[in-house]
Short mmCIF file of C-alpha atoms and ligand atoms in Angstrom, two decimals:
data_model
loop_
_atom_site.label_atom_id
_atom_site.label_comp_id
_atom_site.label_asym_id
_atom_site.label_seq_id
_atom_site.Cartn_x
_atom_site.Cartn_y
_atom_site.Cartn_z
CA MET A 25 92.10 -32.92 60.97
CA LYS A 26 93.78 -31.97 57.57
CA ILE A 27 92.19 -32.70 54.54
CA ILE A 28 92.73 -31.75 50.99
CA MET A 29 89.99 -31.85 48.55
CA LEU A 30 90.93 -33.30 45.13
CA GLY A 31 89.21 -33.08 41.87
CA ALA A 32 88.41 -31.60 38.47
CA PRO A 33 87.41 -28.03 38.18
CA GLY A 34 83.43 -28.30 38.77
CA ALA A 35 83.74 -31.26 40.59
CA GLY A 36 82.25 -30.22 43.98
CA LYS A 37 85.16 -29.62 46.02
CA GLY A 38 84.24 -26.24 46.84
CA THR A 39 80.37 -27.29 47.71
CA GLN A 40 81.84 -30.45 49.85
CA ALA A 41 84.62 -28.49 51.36
CA LYS A 42 82.21 -25.99 52.90
CA MET A 43 79.88 -28.92 54.20
CA ILE A 44 83.29 -30.56 55.71
CA ALA A 45 84.12 -27.45 57.25
CA ASP A 46 80.67 -26.98 59.10
CA ARG A 47 80.36 -30.18 60.24
CA TYR A 48 84.07 -30.87 61.53
CA GLY A 49 84.39 -27.23 62.86
CA VAL A 50 87.64 -26.57 60.81
CA PRO A 51 88.00 -23.57 58.21
CA HIS A 52 87.43 -23.78 54.53
CA VAL A 53 90.74 -22.59 52.97
CA SER A 54 90.51 -22.18 49.01
CA THR A 55 93.35 -20.62 46.71
CA GLY A 56 90.70 -19.70 44.46
CA ASP A 57 88.53 -17.95 46.83
CA ILE A 58 91.56 -16.10 48.02
CA PHE A 59 92.51 -15.24 44.60
CA ARG A 60 88.84 -13.98 43.64
CA ALA A 61 88.67 -11.82 46.60
CA ASN A 62 91.76 -9.98 45.65
CA ILE A 63 90.97 -9.54 41.90
CA LYS A 64 87.36 -7.78 43.33
CA ASN A 65 89.41 -5.72 45.79
CA GLU A 66 91.75 -4.70 42.94
CA THR A 67 95.27 -5.69 45.04
CA ALA A 68 98.16 -6.40 43.31
CA LEU A 69 98.23 -9.96 43.60
CA GLY A 70 94.72 -10.51 42.35
CA MET A 71 95.78 -8.33 38.95
CA GLU A 72 98.90 -10.66 38.60
CA ALA A 73 96.48 -13.82 39.50
CA LYS A 74 93.97 -12.90 36.97
CA GLN A 75 96.01 -12.68 34.32
CA TYR A 76 96.69 -16.59 34.67
CA MET A 77 93.12 -17.39 35.82
CA ASP A 78 91.16 -15.75 32.89
CA LYS A 79 92.84 -18.33 30.60
CA GLY A 80 92.51 -21.31 32.69
CA LEU A 81 96.00 -21.52 33.89
CA LEU A 82 97.48 -22.24 37.15
CA VAL A 83 99.03 -19.46 38.93
CA PRO A 84 102.70 -19.59 39.38
CA ASP A 85 103.61 -21.99 42.06
CA GLU A 86 105.81 -19.35 44.22
CA LEU A 87 103.08 -16.97 44.57
CA THR A 88 100.43 -19.69 45.56
CA VAL A 89 102.55 -21.55 47.71
CA LYS A 90 103.47 -18.40 49.67
CA ILE A 91 99.51 -17.16 49.85
CA LEU A 92 98.53 -20.86 51.06
CA LEU A 93 101.41 -21.27 53.77
CA ASP A 94 100.67 -17.98 55.05
CA ARG A 95 97.16 -18.46 55.19
CA VAL A 96 97.54 -22.03 57.46
CA ALA A 97 100.00 -20.63 59.78
CA GLN A 98 96.95 -18.20 60.98
CA GLU A 99 95.59 -19.33 64.55
CA ASP A 100 92.11 -20.73 63.23
CA CYS A 101 94.02 -23.86 61.37
CA ARG A 102 95.42 -24.83 64.62
CA ASN A 103 93.11 -27.89 64.71
CA GLY A 104 93.20 -28.73 61.21
CA TYR A 105 91.37 -27.28 57.88
CA VAL A 106 90.31 -28.21 54.54
CA LEU A 107 92.04 -27.23 51.67
CA ASP A 108 90.23 -26.65 48.33
CA GLY A 109 92.17 -26.37 45.25
CA PHE A 110 95.39 -26.50 46.61
CA PRO A 111 97.83 -28.69 46.13
CA ARG A 112 97.46 -28.59 42.38
CA THR A 113 100.85 -29.40 41.15
CA ILE A 114 103.64 -32.15 42.38
CA PRO A 115 105.59 -29.30 43.61
CA GLN A 116 102.98 -27.79 45.61
CA ALA A 117 102.34 -30.82 47.02
CA GLU A 118 106.02 -31.51 48.47
CA VAL A 119 106.52 -27.78 49.85
CA LEU A 120 103.01 -28.85 51.86
CA ASP A 121 104.59 -32.09 53.06
CA GLU A 122 107.90 -30.47 53.93
CA ALA A 123 106.15 -27.73 55.88
CA LEU A 124 104.25 -30.09 57.91
CA ALA A 125 106.77 -32.53 58.25
CA ALA A 126 108.79 -29.95 60.13
CA GLN A 127 106.26 -29.53 62.89
CA GLY A 128 105.75 -33.44 62.94
CA GLU A 129 102.52 -33.25 60.86
CA ARG A 130 100.95 -34.83 58.11
CA ILE A 131 97.93 -34.69 55.62
CA ASP A 132 95.11 -37.02 57.21
CA TYR A 133 92.95 -37.20 54.08
CA ALA A 134 92.92 -36.80 50.33
CA ILE A 135 89.56 -36.84 48.99
CA ASP A 136 88.97 -37.25 45.32
CA VAL A 137 85.61 -36.13 44.18
CA ASP A 138 85.32 -37.90 40.95
CA VAL A 139 83.37 -36.64 38.11
CA PRO A 140 83.93 -37.62 34.35
CA ASP A 141 84.87 -34.49 32.10
CA GLU A 142 81.37 -34.85 30.24
CA ASN A 143 79.46 -33.81 33.39
CA ILE A 144 81.69 -31.05 34.12
CA VAL A 145 81.14 -28.89 31.19
CA ARG A 146 77.37 -29.02 31.89
CA ARG A 147 77.62 -27.77 35.50
CA MET A 148 79.91 -24.74 34.79
CA GLY A 149 77.23 -22.92 32.80
CA GLY A 150 74.86 -23.22 35.64
CA ARG A 151 77.13 -22.20 38.43
CA ARG A 152 76.75 -18.78 40.07
CA ALA A 153 79.51 -17.55 42.49
CA CYS A 154 79.32 -15.09 45.59
CA LEU A 155 82.72 -13.18 45.39
CA SER A 156 81.92 -11.69 48.58
CA CYS A 157 81.99 -14.89 51.03
CA GLY A 158 82.96 -17.67 48.53
CA ALA A 159 79.29 -19.27 48.53
CA THR A 160 78.32 -21.30 45.34
CA TYR A 161 74.91 -21.87 43.57
CA HIS A 162 73.74 -23.81 40.79
CA ILE A 163 70.76 -22.36 38.60
CA GLU A 164 68.95 -25.75 38.63
CA HIS A 165 70.63 -27.99 41.34
CA VAL A 166 71.24 -25.53 44.05
CA PRO A 167 69.40 -22.54 43.43
CA PRO A 168 69.71 -19.41 45.57
CA LYS A 169 66.12 -18.39 47.82
CA LYS A 170 66.23 -15.19 45.89
CA GLU A 171 67.30 -15.63 42.30
CA GLY A 172 70.87 -13.49 41.77
CA VAL A 173 71.28 -12.92 45.57
CA CYS A 174 73.87 -14.80 47.79
CA ASP A 175 71.70 -16.73 50.53
CA VAL A 176 74.64 -16.28 53.29
CA CYS A 177 75.73 -12.57 52.97
CA GLY A 178 73.00 -11.13 50.25
CA GLN A 179 75.48 -9.83 47.89
CA PRO A 180 74.95 -10.36 43.92
CA LEU A 181 76.13 -13.57 42.32
CA VAL A 182 77.86 -13.76 39.07
CA LEU A 183 78.74 -16.16 36.65
CA ARG A 184 82.72 -16.33 37.09
CA ASP A 185 84.95 -15.25 34.12
CA ASP A 186 86.72 -18.40 33.87
CA ASP A 187 83.31 -20.36 33.39
CA LYS A 188 83.23 -19.59 30.01
CA PRO A 189 82.83 -22.83 28.03
CA GLU A 190 86.27 -22.12 25.90
CA THR A 191 87.73 -21.71 29.52
CA VAL A 192 86.34 -24.71 31.05
CA GLN A 193 88.21 -26.69 28.68
CA ASN A 194 91.53 -25.52 28.84
CA ARG A 195 91.18 -25.59 32.80
CA LEU A 196 90.32 -29.53 32.24
CA ASN A 197 93.26 -29.94 30.08
CA VAL A 198 95.27 -28.28 32.85
CA TYR A 199 94.06 -30.51 35.77
CA HIS A 200 94.84 -33.48 33.71
CA GLU A 201 98.39 -32.56 32.71
CA GLN A 202 99.03 -30.75 36.04
CA THR A 203 97.08 -32.16 38.79
CA GLN A 204 95.90 -35.50 38.36
CA PRO A 205 99.16 -36.89 39.35
CA LEU A 206 98.20 -35.75 42.72
CA ILE A 207 96.11 -38.81 42.88
CA ASP A 208 98.95 -41.35 42.58
CA PHE A 209 100.85 -38.85 45.18
CA TYR A 210 98.37 -39.42 47.78
CA ARG A 211 97.45 -43.03 47.07
CA LYS A 212 101.39 -43.60 47.56
CA LYS A 213 101.00 -41.67 51.15
CA GLY A 214 98.02 -44.35 51.97
CA VAL A 215 95.71 -41.22 52.49
CA LEU A 216 93.73 -41.30 49.23
CA LYS A 217 89.75 -41.72 49.74
CA THR A 218 88.05 -41.80 46.22
CA VAL A 219 84.24 -40.72 46.28
CA ASP A 220 81.73 -40.86 43.25
CA GLY A 221 81.01 -37.13 42.59
CA THR A 222 78.40 -37.53 40.30
CA GLN A 223 75.65 -38.23 42.92
CA ASP A 224 73.62 -35.54 44.39
CA MET A 225 75.34 -33.25 46.80
CA ASN A 226 73.84 -34.59 49.70
CA ASP A 227 74.93 -38.27 48.54
CA VAL A 228 78.25 -37.26 48.23
CA PHE A 229 78.75 -35.64 51.45
CA ALA A 230 77.30 -38.70 53.01
CA ALA A 231 79.96 -40.61 51.34
CA ILE A 232 82.87 -38.74 52.71
CA THR A 233 81.35 -38.32 56.09
CA ALA A 234 81.41 -42.24 55.99
CA VAL A 235 85.34 -42.07 55.58
CA LEU A 236 86.14 -38.95 57.85
CA ASP A 237 83.72 -40.47 61.13
CA ALA A 238 85.22 -44.02 60.17
P1 AP5 B 327 89.17 -22.91 41.86
O1 AP5 B 327 88.73 -21.56 42.51
O2 AP5 B 327 89.98 -23.75 42.90
O3 AP5 B 327 88.68 -23.36 40.45
P2 AP5 B 327 88.74 -24.89 40.20
O4 AP5 B 327 89.47 -26.09 40.71
O5 AP5 B 327 88.59 -24.66 38.80
O6 AP5 B 327 87.06 -25.42 40.71
P3 AP5 B 327 85.96 -24.79 40.84
O7 AP5 B 327 85.71 -23.91 42.12
O8 AP5 B 327 85.54 -24.41 39.58
O9 AP5 B 327 85.02 -26.08 41.06
P4 AP5 B 327 84.49 -26.90 42.58
O10 AP5 B 327 85.40 -28.37 42.26
O11 AP5 B 327 84.99 -25.91 43.52
O12 AP5 B 327 82.98 -27.07 42.31
P5 AP5 B 327 81.83 -26.37 42.79
O13 AP5 B 327 81.43 -26.68 44.33
O14 AP5 B 327 82.00 -24.89 42.75
O15 AP5 B 327 90.62 -22.20 40.81
C1 AP5 B 327 90.18 -21.03 39.91
C2 AP5 B 327 91.58 -20.63 39.25
O16 AP5 B 327 92.78 -20.04 40.30
C3 AP5 B 327 92.38 -21.76 38.84
O17 AP5 B 327 92.05 -22.37 37.40
C4 AP5 B 327 93.65 -21.21 38.96
O18 AP5 B 327 93.96 -20.26 37.96
C5 AP5 B 327 93.93 -20.69 40.05
N1 AP5 B 327 94.48 -21.38 40.99
C6 AP5 B 327 93.53 -21.80 42.36
N2 AP5 B 327 94.37 -22.44 43.10
C7 AP5 B 327 95.29 -22.57 42.75
C8 AP5 B 327 96.67 -23.21 42.94
N3 AP5 B 327 96.73 -24.09 43.92
N4 AP5 B 327 97.69 -23.20 42.26
C9 AP5 B 327 97.60 -22.67 41.31
N5 AP5 B 327 96.51 -21.52 40.65
C10 AP5 B 327 95.83 -21.89 41.24
O19 AP5 B 327 80.76 -27.12 42.15
C11 AP5 B 327 80.61 -26.64 40.67
C12 AP5 B 327 79.22 -26.56 40.32
O20 AP5 B 327 78.52 -27.81 40.45
C13 AP5 B 327 78.19 -25.35 41.33
O21 AP5 B 327 77.36 -24.60 40.74
C14 AP5 B 327 77.63 -26.45 42.23
O22 AP5 B 327 76.46 -25.95 43.05
C15 AP5 B 327 77.13 -27.66 41.28
N6 AP5 B 327 77.12 -28.92 41.98
C16 AP5 B 327 78.40 -29.22 43.04
N7 AP5 B 327 78.12 -30.64 43.12
C17 AP5 B 327 77.18 -30.86 42.93
C18 AP5 B 327 76.32 -32.20 42.45
N8 AP5 B 327 76.77 -33.44 43.58
N9 AP5 B 327 75.76 -32.25 41.36
C19 AP5 B 327 75.11 -31.15 40.81
N10 AP5 B 327 75.66 -30.28 40.74
C20 AP5 B 327 76.40 -29.92 41.82
MG1 MG B 328 86.04 -24.27 44.10
ZN1 ZN B 329 77.75 -14.33 49.74
#
């Protein structure tokens, strides 16, 4: 099962992708998490990606595509995966399609988690992230058991550098310009499924499993 999560920054792609990964036993592959892990470890890739991420801009396609293709070529991705944050541009989607087609494969579902911009800005300020394992919390909606500490791995939680209000607005603008066209791209391929992302996260997940189990 090969799934792509579409949706604006803060729509809940990561939250839902983790739940899908747990339930269906496929890896959760997030390009944003891969970049943040590299920034934390101060790798050359991380330093390059950070320059774009902190401004709310996309990391260039060449760099991103290579990282993603390397990741999905790993053994644990053989039976499928849930991609979160990739593709984000039409060229990225085309490269992924070609790589899959070369192996006689294709994306099974592109799930668009639909949330209007007004809701997004409110969510981001309350988000707290674990840079070690990628878990995400919200100070009101999804609080950790112990304040400021990751339930999964015990590391400290942080406000992401790109969750400042000015940067969130830039990310939304970039989303509308460069990523939203993917909704039509996958609709034309007949794999698009749209779910209402403004509901409670468990209701969003129920809508997704209804699609995947159909
Ligand atoms: P990335 O890490 O992918 O960030 P993003 O798309 O901006 O999305 P977010 O992770 O911010 O949001 P999300 O949809 O995962 O929401 P979440 O589940 O956390 O990318 C970051 C940057 O990396 C990009 O800006 C770019 O620079 C670069 N990058 C990454 N991939 C790239 C690519 N392919 N090409 C080029 N550049 C790339 O939820 C948000 C909050 O809401 C959380 O606090 C959560 O707890 C809460 N929440 C979730 N669901 C609900 C709900 N139903 N109700 C209430 N609260 C909820
Ligand atoms: Mg995310
Ligand atoms: Zn953690």
